[in-house]
Amino acid sequence: MNPNPNLVDLLTSVDYIIFILITMSTFVFVIWGNLKKKSPTDESENFLDLMLMGRKLTLPMFTATLVATWYGGIFGVSQIAFNYGVFNFLTQGIFWYITYFIFAFFIIKKISHYEAMTLPDLIGQMFGPKSEKIAAILNVFNLIPIAYTISIGLLIKMLFGVPLQFSIVIGILFVMSYSFIGGFRSVVYSDIFQFFVMVISVCMVFVLSFTKFGFGVFDTLPDYYFHPLSTFSLTETLVWGMIALSTLVDPNFYQRCFAAQDFKTAKKGILIATAIWIVFDICLTFGAIYAKAMIPEADPEYGYFLYALQLLPEGLRGLFLAGICATVLSTLDSYIFLAGSTIAYDLVPKRLKGKVMVHHIGIISVAILSIVLSMIFEGDIKNVWKTLGSISSSALLIPVMFGHIFKDRLQDHNFITASLLGGLGTIFWRLSGLKEHYQLDEIYIGMLLSTCGIVLSLLFVRKDTTKI
């Protein structure tokens, strides 16, 4: 196989037609979903449909949109697998499965008592209005889909050979074109279609690789490709475990649980989705290992995709590319939509709250910010994940989990103290050079500081015990 093939020579007109038809079918599902929408009786019902599809997500819809939303960083994941082998399955798979089980068996029950619209809204109900604002600001930055903006840009660049910056703009405009139509309903129905395409595409690469080559080709690879830690230390590896815990404060997870018909549906959906993710992760990890074995000189950023395009026959190449595109788009649209929702619901003045136009302005603002920041990170997806994931986890994870375990023990000022210490401590440790000097990742420092913030605020700030 050629490590640097010319895609123009690989792709035929049939491949491009299939790719375009499948990708544009997203609009068909969006229109279909909105035709099924019943006319709202008042403005509040209209906004509830815009934000949460009227809290009517069924089990199949919940599962499909959750699976599709959670795998947009396929370029980053395949790159890790191409470079380090099964280390990818541990850090991008097993750590996350553990977190999903925690969410399903612990968090779902805790949040079932609230009628929240967003994660910051939930935090506001748990701790107070100032906590809601802090959480909303942190969530907006966590939701800015830099990694997925980069991913869609890389895909368009790979397909059409245009500069990355221009590719990113094209991808964002495509997502915005259908995100405006029906709100969360459009996101869900596009995810249903994209779910099937992405799963089929990744699975068929692994199955065809195995039937054609078996496992014998892996003998050419270094032993560390099949060691869980690869070339990394245990502390470096566990950082990914800490980042996986950010799922416990991930606004997309909460949004889908708030939108489900009931919380039993959400719990079942998470467990079914986890089973699907396991299959998906196995296929993607070993597909990338096959790519490394067959074309070791390939650019890790594109190795898996170049391998797949040379492996698959005409027609299936177009399906594969459409599946990769669907994987990225299904996450990108969810993040842009929810970031805009957070701005429109949690950060604007009360008189503007719930306005559809404000929501659209929020989406546009997030889209522009995504383009700018993706160019600053210069296509480094792994760096994006570790940077934003560390800040989000450090600032929110400990105080929110403490609030779930010890209900009503924390107040507004306790939450703010803990989250600010965790977030600012993470940023300082990273920028000051202390991370490199002590060889200790910033996420450990951030979580330690947020824990200290809770302890200190509880010890030195007395509650008002005056009885009325």
Coordinates of C-alpha atoms in Angstrom, one line a residue:
M1 CA 0.0 0.0 0.0
N2 CA 1.1 3.6 -0.8
P3 CA 1.7 5.7 2.4
N4 CA 1.1 8.9 0.4
P5 CA -1.5 8.1 -2.3
N6 CA -3.2 10.7 -4.5
L7 CA -6.8 10.6 -3.4
V8 CA -7.9 11.8 -6.8
D9 CA -6.6 8.5 -8.1
L10 CA -8.2 6.5 -5.4
L11 CA -11.7 7.9 -5.5
T12 CA -14.0 7.4 -8.5
S13 CA -17.0 9.3 -9.5
V14 CA -19.1 6.5 -7.9
D15 CA -17.4 7.1 -4.5
Y16 CA -18.0 10.9 -4.7
I17 CA -21.7 10.4 -5.7
I18 CA -22.3 8.0 -2.8
F19 CA -20.4 10.3 -0.4
I20 CA -22.5 13.4 -1.4
L21 CA -25.8 11.5 -1.4
I22 CA -25.3 10.0 2.0
T23 CA -24.0 13.3 3.5
M24 CA -26.8 15.3 2.1
S25 CA -29.3 12.8 3.4
T26 CA -28.8 14.4 6.7
F27 CA -31.1 17.2 5.5
V28 CA -33.8 14.6 4.7
F29 CA -33.8 13.3 8.2
V30 CA -33.8 16.8 9.7
I31 CA -36.8 17.8 7.5
W32 CA -38.6 14.5 8.4
G33 CA -38.0 15.1 12.1
N34 CA -39.5 18.6 11.9
L35 CA -42.5 17.4 9.9
K36 CA -43.3 15.1 12.9
K37 CA -43.3 18.1 15.3
K38 CA -46.6 19.1 16.7
S39 CA -47.5 22.8 16.7
P40 CA -46.7 24.2 20.2
T41 CA -49.5 25.7 22.1
D42 CA -47.5 28.5 23.7
E43 CA -44.0 30.1 23.7
S44 CA -42.7 28.1 26.6
E45 CA -43.7 24.8 24.9
N46 CA -41.9 26.0 21.8
F47 CA -38.7 26.7 23.7
L48 CA -38.9 23.4 25.5
D49 CA -39.0 21.7 22.1
L50 CA -36.2 23.8 20.8
M51 CA -34.0 22.9 23.8
L52 CA -35.0 19.4 24.7
M53 CA -37.4 18.1 22.0
G54 CA -40.2 18.4 24.6
R55 CA -38.5 15.8 26.8
K56 CA -39.8 13.1 24.5
L57 CA -36.7 11.1 23.5
T58 CA -37.5 7.4 23.2
L59 CA -35.0 4.7 24.0
P60 CA -33.9 4.2 20.3
M61 CA -33.6 7.9 19.7
F62 CA -31.7 8.5 23.0
T63 CA -29.3 5.7 22.3
A64 CA -28.6 6.8 18.7
T65 CA -28.0 10.5 19.5
L66 CA -25.8 9.6 22.5
V67 CA -23.6 7.2 20.5
A68 CA -23.3 9.6 17.5
T69 CA -22.6 12.6 19.6
W70 CA -19.8 11.0 21.6
Y71 CA -17.4 10.0 18.8
G72 CA -16.7 13.2 16.8
G73 CA -12.9 13.1 17.5
I74 CA -12.3 10.1 15.3
F75 CA -9.2 11.7 13.7
G76 CA -7.6 12.1 17.2
V77 CA -8.6 8.6 18.4
S78 CA -7.4 6.9 15.2
Q79 CA -4.1 8.9 15.4
I80 CA -3.5 7.6 19.0
A81 CA -4.3 4.0 17.9
F82 CA -2.0 4.3 14.9
N83 CA 0.9 5.6 17.1
Y84 CA 0.4 3.5 20.2
G85 CA -1.9 0.6 19.5
V86 CA -4.2 -0.9 22.3
F87 CA -3.2 2.0 24.5
N88 CA -6.0 3.8 22.6
F89 CA -8.6 1.2 23.8
L90 CA -7.6 1.8 27.4
T91 CA -7.4 5.6 27.4
Q92 CA -10.2 6.3 24.9
G93 CA -12.3 3.2 25.8
I94 CA -12.1 1.5 29.1
F95 CA -11.7 4.6 31.2
W96 CA -14.8 6.1 29.6
Y97 CA -16.9 2.9 30.0
I98 CA -16.3 3.0 33.8
T99 CA -17.5 6.6 33.8
Y100 CA -20.6 5.7 31.8
F101 CA -21.5 3.1 34.4
I102 CA -21.0 5.6 37.2
F103 CA -23.3 8.0 35.4
A104 CA -26.0 5.3 34.7
F105 CA -26.1 3.8 38.2
F106 CA -25.3 6.8 40.3
I107 CA -25.8 10.2 38.6
I108 CA -29.1 9.4 36.8
K109 CA -30.9 8.8 40.1
K110 CA -29.5 12.0 41.7
I111 CA -30.6 14.3 38.9
S112 CA -34.1 12.7 38.4
H113 CA -35.5 15.0 41.1
Y114 CA -34.7 18.2 39.1
E115 CA -36.6 19.6 36.0
A116 CA -33.4 21.2 34.7
M117 CA -32.9 22.4 31.1
T118 CA -29.1 22.5 31.1
L119 CA -26.2 21.4 33.3
P120 CA -25.7 25.0 34.6
D121 CA -29.4 25.2 35.3
L122 CA -29.1 22.0 37.4
I123 CA -26.0 23.4 39.2
G124 CA -28.0 26.6 39.9
Q125 CA -30.7 24.6 41.5
M126 CA -28.2 22.6 43.5
F127 CA -26.0 25.4 44.8
G128 CA -27.4 28.8 43.8
P129 CA -27.6 31.5 41.0
K130 CA -23.9 32.6 41.1
S131 CA -22.8 28.9 40.7
E132 CA -25.1 28.7 37.7
K133 CA -23.3 31.6 36.0
I134 CA -19.8 30.2 36.8
A135 CA -20.8 26.8 35.5
A136 CA -22.3 28.3 32.3
I137 CA -19.1 30.2 31.5
L138 CA -17.0 27.0 32.0
N139 CA -19.5 25.0 30.0
V140 CA -19.4 27.3 27.1
F141 CA -15.7 27.0 26.8
N142 CA -15.8 23.3 27.3
L143 CA -18.5 23.1 24.6
I144 CA -16.7 25.1 22.0
P145 CA -16.1 22.2 19.5
I146 CA -12.5 23.0 18.6
A147 CA -11.4 19.4 18.2
Y148 CA -14.4 18.5 16.0
T149 CA -14.0 21.7 14.0
I150 CA -10.4 20.6 13.3
S151 CA -11.7 17.1 12.4
I152 CA -14.2 18.2 9.8
G153 CA -11.6 20.6 8.4
L154 CA -9.0 17.7 8.1
L155 CA -11.6 15.6 6.4
I156 CA -12.5 18.2 3.8
K157 CA -8.9 19.0 3.3
M158 CA -8.1 15.3 2.7
L159 CA -11.0 15.0 0.2
F160 CA -10.7 18.1 -1.8
G161 CA -7.1 19.4 -1.2
V162 CA -8.2 22.8 0.0
P163 CA -6.3 24.6 2.8
L164 CA -7.3 23.6 6.4
Q165 CA -8.6 27.0 7.3
F166 CA -10.9 27.1 4.3
S167 CA -12.0 23.5 5.0
I168 CA -12.9 24.4 8.6
V169 CA -15.1 27.3 7.5
I170 CA -17.0 25.1 4.9
G171 CA -17.6 22.4 7.6
I172 CA -19.0 24.9 10.1
L173 CA -21.3 26.6 7.6
F174 CA -22.7 23.2 6.6
V175 CA -23.5 22.3 10.3
M176 CA -25.1 25.7 10.9
S177 CA -27.3 25.4 7.8
Y178 CA -29.4 22.6 9.5
S179 CA -28.8 23.5 13.2
F180 CA -31.0 26.6 12.8
I181 CA -34.0 24.6 11.4
G182 CA -35.5 22.9 14.4
G183 CA -33.2 23.1 17.3
F184 CA -32.4 20.0 19.3
R185 CA -35.0 18.0 17.2
S186 CA -32.9 18.6 14.1
V187 CA -29.7 17.5 16.0
V188 CA -31.4 14.3 17.2
Y189 CA -32.9 13.3 13.8
S190 CA -29.6 14.0 12.0
D191 CA -27.8 11.9 14.7
I192 CA -30.2 8.9 14.0
F193 CA -29.1 8.8 10.4
Q194 CA -25.4 9.5 11.2
F195 CA -25.4 6.8 13.8
F196 CA -26.0 4.0 11.4
V197 CA -23.6 5.3 8.8
M198 CA -20.7 5.8 11.2
V199 CA -21.0 2.4 12.9
I200 CA -21.3 0.5 9.5
S201 CA -18.3 2.3 8.1
V202 CA -15.8 1.6 10.9
C203 CA -16.9 -2.0 11.5
M204 CA -16.6 -2.9 7.8
V205 CA -12.9 -1.7 7.7
F206 CA -12.1 -4.0 10.6
V207 CA -14.0 -7.0 9.3
L208 CA -12.5 -6.7 5.8
S209 CA -9.0 -6.3 7.3
F210 CA -9.4 -9.4 9.4
T211 CA -10.8 -11.6 6.6
K212 CA -8.0 -10.4 4.2
F213 CA -4.9 -10.3 6.5
G214 CA -5.7 -12.2 9.7
F215 CA -3.6 -11.2 12.7
G216 CA -0.3 -12.3 11.2
V217 CA 0.6 -8.8 9.9
F218 CA 0.8 -7.6 13.5
D219 CA 4.1 -9.5 14.0
T220 CA 5.9 -6.6 12.3
L221 CA 4.9 -4.1 15.0
P222 CA 6.8 -3.4 18.2
D223 CA 5.6 -5.1 21.4
Y224 CA 4.4 -1.8 23.0
Y225 CA 1.5 -1.7 20.4
F226 CA -0.1 -4.5 22.4
H227 CA 0.8 -3.3 25.9
P228 CA -2.0 -1.3 27.7
L229 CA 0.5 1.5 28.7
S230 CA 2.4 1.5 25.4
T231 CA 5.4 3.8 26.0
F232 CA 3.8 5.9 28.8
S233 CA 4.1 5.9 32.5
L234 CA 1.2 5.0 34.8
T235 CA 0.7 8.6 35.9
E236 CA 0.6 9.8 32.3
T237 CA -1.9 7.2 31.4
L238 CA -4.2 7.9 34.4
V239 CA -4.5 11.5 33.2
W240 CA -6.8 10.1 30.5
G241 CA -8.8 8.4 33.2
M242 CA -9.3 11.8 35.0
I243 CA -10.3 13.4 31.7
A244 CA -12.8 10.5 31.1
L245 CA -14.4 11.5 34.5
S246 CA -15.3 14.8 32.9
T247 CA -18.2 12.9 31.4
L248 CA -19.8 13.2 34.9
V249 CA -20.0 16.9 34.3
D250 CA -20.4 16.9 30.5
P251 CA -23.4 19.0 29.4
N252 CA -24.2 16.9 26.4
F253 CA -24.7 13.8 28.6
Y254 CA -26.9 15.8 30.9
Q255 CA -28.9 17.3 28.1
R256 CA -29.8 14.0 26.6
C257 CA -30.9 12.7 30.0
F258 CA -33.0 15.8 30.6
A259 CA -34.6 15.2 27.1
A260 CA -35.4 11.5 27.7
Q261 CA -39.0 10.4 28.3
D262 CA -38.0 9.4 31.8
F263 CA -34.8 8.5 33.6
K264 CA -35.3 4.8 33.2
T265 CA -35.0 5.4 29.5
A266 CA -31.8 7.4 30.0
K267 CA -30.2 4.6 32.2
K268 CA -31.0 1.9 29.7
G269 CA -29.9 4.1 26.8
I270 CA -26.5 4.7 28.4
L271 CA -25.9 1.0 29.0
I272 CA -26.9 0.1 25.4
A273 CA -24.7 2.9 24.1
T274 CA -21.8 1.6 26.1
A275 CA -22.1 -1.8 24.5
I276 CA -22.1 -0.2 21.0
W277 CA -19.1 2.0 21.9
I278 CA -17.1 -1.1 22.9
V279 CA -17.7 -2.7 19.5
F280 CA -16.9 0.6 17.8
D281 CA -13.7 1.1 19.8
I282 CA -12.4 -2.4 19.1
C283 CA -13.0 -2.0 15.4
L284 CA -11.4 1.4 15.2
T285 CA -8.4 0.5 17.4
F286 CA -7.5 -2.6 15.4
G287 CA -8.4 -0.9 12.1
A288 CA -5.7 1.7 12.9
I289 CA -3.3 -1.0 14.0
Y290 CA -3.8 -2.7 10.7
A291 CA -3.1 0.6 9.0
K292 CA 0.2 0.9 10.9
A293 CA 1.2 -2.6 10.0
M294 CA 0.5 -2.1 6.3
I295 CA 1.6 1.5 5.8
P296 CA 3.9 2.3 8.7
E297 CA 5.4 5.4 6.9
A298 CA 2.0 7.1 6.6
D299 CA 1.2 10.4 8.3
P300 CA -0.4 9.3 11.6
E301 CA -3.0 12.0 11.2
Y302 CA -4.4 10.3 8.1
G303 CA -2.9 6.8 8.3
Y304 CA -6.1 5.0 9.2
F305 CA -8.1 6.7 6.5
L306 CA -5.6 6.3 3.8
Y307 CA -5.4 2.6 4.6
A308 CA -9.1 2.2 4.6
L309 CA -9.5 3.9 1.2
Q310 CA -6.9 1.6 -0.3
L311 CA -8.5 -1.5 1.3
L312 CA -12.1 -0.9 0.3
P313 CA -13.5 -1.4 -3.2
E314 CA -15.3 1.2 -5.3
G315 CA -18.5 2.4 -3.7
L316 CA -17.6 1.3 -0.2
R317 CA -14.9 4.0 -0.2
G318 CA -17.7 6.6 -0.6
L319 CA -19.7 4.9 2.2
F320 CA -16.6 4.9 4.5
L321 CA -15.9 8.6 3.8
A322 CA -19.6 9.5 4.5
G323 CA -19.4 7.5 7.7
I324 CA -16.3 9.4 8.9
C325 CA -18.0 12.7 8.0
A326 CA -21.2 11.6 9.9
T327 CA -19.1 10.8 12.9
V328 CA -17.6 14.3 13.0
L329 CA -20.8 16.1 12.1
S330 CA -22.9 14.4 14.7
T331 CA -20.7 15.7 17.5
L332 CA -20.0 19.1 15.9
D333 CA -23.6 20.0 15.6
S334 CA -24.4 18.9 19.1
Y335 CA -21.7 20.9 20.7
I336 CA -22.4 24.1 18.7
F337 CA -26.1 23.7 19.5
L338 CA -25.7 23.2 23.2
A339 CA -23.1 26.0 23.6
G340 CA -25.6 28.3 21.9
S341 CA -28.3 27.0 24.2
T342 CA -26.1 27.6 27.3
I343 CA -25.6 31.2 26.2
A344 CA -29.3 31.7 25.4
Y345 CA -30.6 30.1 28.6
D346 CA -28.0 30.5 31.3
L347 CA -26.0 33.6 30.5
V348 CA -28.3 36.2 29.0
P349 CA -30.5 38.6 31.1
K350 CA -33.9 37.2 32.1
R351 CA -35.8 39.4 29.6
L352 CA -33.9 37.7 26.7
K353 CA -34.1 34.2 28.2
G354 CA -35.9 31.8 25.9
K355 CA -35.8 33.9 22.8
V356 CA -35.1 31.9 19.6
M357 CA -33.2 34.8 18.0
V358 CA -30.9 35.0 21.0
H359 CA -30.3 31.2 20.6
H360 CA -29.4 31.7 17.0
I361 CA -27.0 34.5 17.8
G362 CA -25.4 32.2 20.4
I363 CA -24.8 29.5 17.8
I364 CA -23.2 32.0 15.4
S365 CA -20.9 33.3 18.2
V366 CA -19.8 29.8 19.1
A367 CA -19.2 28.9 15.5
I368 CA -17.0 31.9 14.9
L369 CA -15.1 31.2 18.1
S370 CA -14.6 27.6 17.1
I371 CA -13.0 28.6 13.8
V372 CA -10.6 31.1 15.5
L373 CA -9.5 28.7 18.3
S374 CA -9.1 25.8 15.9
M375 CA -6.6 27.8 14.0
I376 CA -4.8 28.7 17.2
F377 CA -4.4 25.1 18.1
E378 CA -3.1 24.4 14.6
G379 CA -4.9 21.1 14.2
D380 CA -3.5 19.4 17.4
I381 CA -6.7 17.5 18.5
K382 CA -4.9 15.7 21.4
N383 CA -3.7 19.0 22.8
V384 CA -7.2 20.4 22.7
W385 CA -8.7 17.5 24.5
K386 CA -6.2 17.5 27.3
T387 CA -6.2 21.3 27.7
L388 CA -10.0 21.9 27.8
G389 CA -10.8 18.6 29.4
S390 CA -8.4 19.3 32.3
I391 CA -9.8 22.7 33.0
S392 CA -13.4 21.5 32.9
S393 CA -12.8 18.5 35.1
S394 CA -10.7 20.4 37.7
A395 CA -13.3 23.2 38.0
L396 CA -16.5 21.3 38.1
L397 CA -16.1 17.6 38.8
I398 CA -15.2 17.6 42.5
P399 CA -17.8 20.2 43.7
V400 CA -20.6 18.7 41.6
M401 CA -19.9 15.2 42.8
F402 CA -19.7 16.5 46.3
G403 CA -23.1 18.1 45.8
H404 CA -24.5 14.8 44.6
I405 CA -23.2 12.8 47.5
F406 CA -23.8 15.4 50.3
K407 CA -27.0 17.1 49.2
D408 CA -27.5 20.7 50.5
R409 CA -24.0 20.8 52.2
L410 CA -22.6 23.2 49.7
Q411 CA -23.9 26.7 49.0
D412 CA -23.1 29.3 46.3
H413 CA -19.9 30.5 47.8
N414 CA -18.6 27.0 48.5
F415 CA -19.1 26.0 44.9
I416 CA -17.5 29.2 43.5
T417 CA -14.5 28.9 45.7
A418 CA -13.9 25.3 44.8
S419 CA -14.4 25.7 41.0
L420 CA -12.3 28.8 40.7
L421 CA -9.4 27.3 42.7
G422 CA -9.5 24.2 40.5
G423 CA -9.8 26.0 37.2
L424 CA -7.3 28.7 37.8
G425 CA -4.9 26.3 39.5
T426 CA -5.0 24.1 36.4
I427 CA -4.2 27.0 34.1
F428 CA -1.4 28.3 36.3
W429 CA 0.3 24.9 36.6
R430 CA 0.2 24.5 32.8
L431 CA 1.4 28.0 31.9
S432 CA 4.1 28.4 34.6
G433 CA 6.2 25.5 33.5
L434 CA 5.7 23.6 36.8
K435 CA 4.1 20.8 34.9
E436 CA 7.3 20.0 33.0
H437 CA 9.5 20.7 36.0
Y438 CA 7.7 18.3 38.3
Q439 CA 6.4 15.9 35.6
L440 CA 3.0 16.1 37.1
D441 CA -0.1 16.8 35.0
E442 CA -2.2 19.9 35.7
I443 CA -5.4 17.9 36.2
Y444 CA -4.1 16.4 39.5
I445 CA -3.3 19.9 40.8
G446 CA -6.6 21.3 39.7
M447 CA -8.6 18.5 41.4
L448 CA -6.5 18.8 44.6
L449 CA -7.1 22.5 44.7
S450 CA -10.9 22.2 44.1
T451 CA -11.0 19.7 46.9
C452 CA -9.1 22.0 49.2
G453 CA -11.5 24.8 48.2
I454 CA -14.4 22.8 49.4
V455 CA -12.8 21.8 52.7
L456 CA -11.6 25.4 53.5
S457 CA -14.9 27.0 52.6
L458 CA -16.8 24.6 54.8
L459 CA -14.3 25.0 57.7
F460 CA -14.0 28.8 57.7
V461 CA -17.3 30.1 56.3
R462 CA -20.1 29.5 58.8
K463 CA -23.6 28.9 57.6
D464 CA -26.4 31.2 58.8
T465 CA -28.1 29.2 61.4
T466 CA -30.5 31.9 62.5
K467 CA -34.0 30.4 62.8
I468 CA -37.0 32.4 61.5

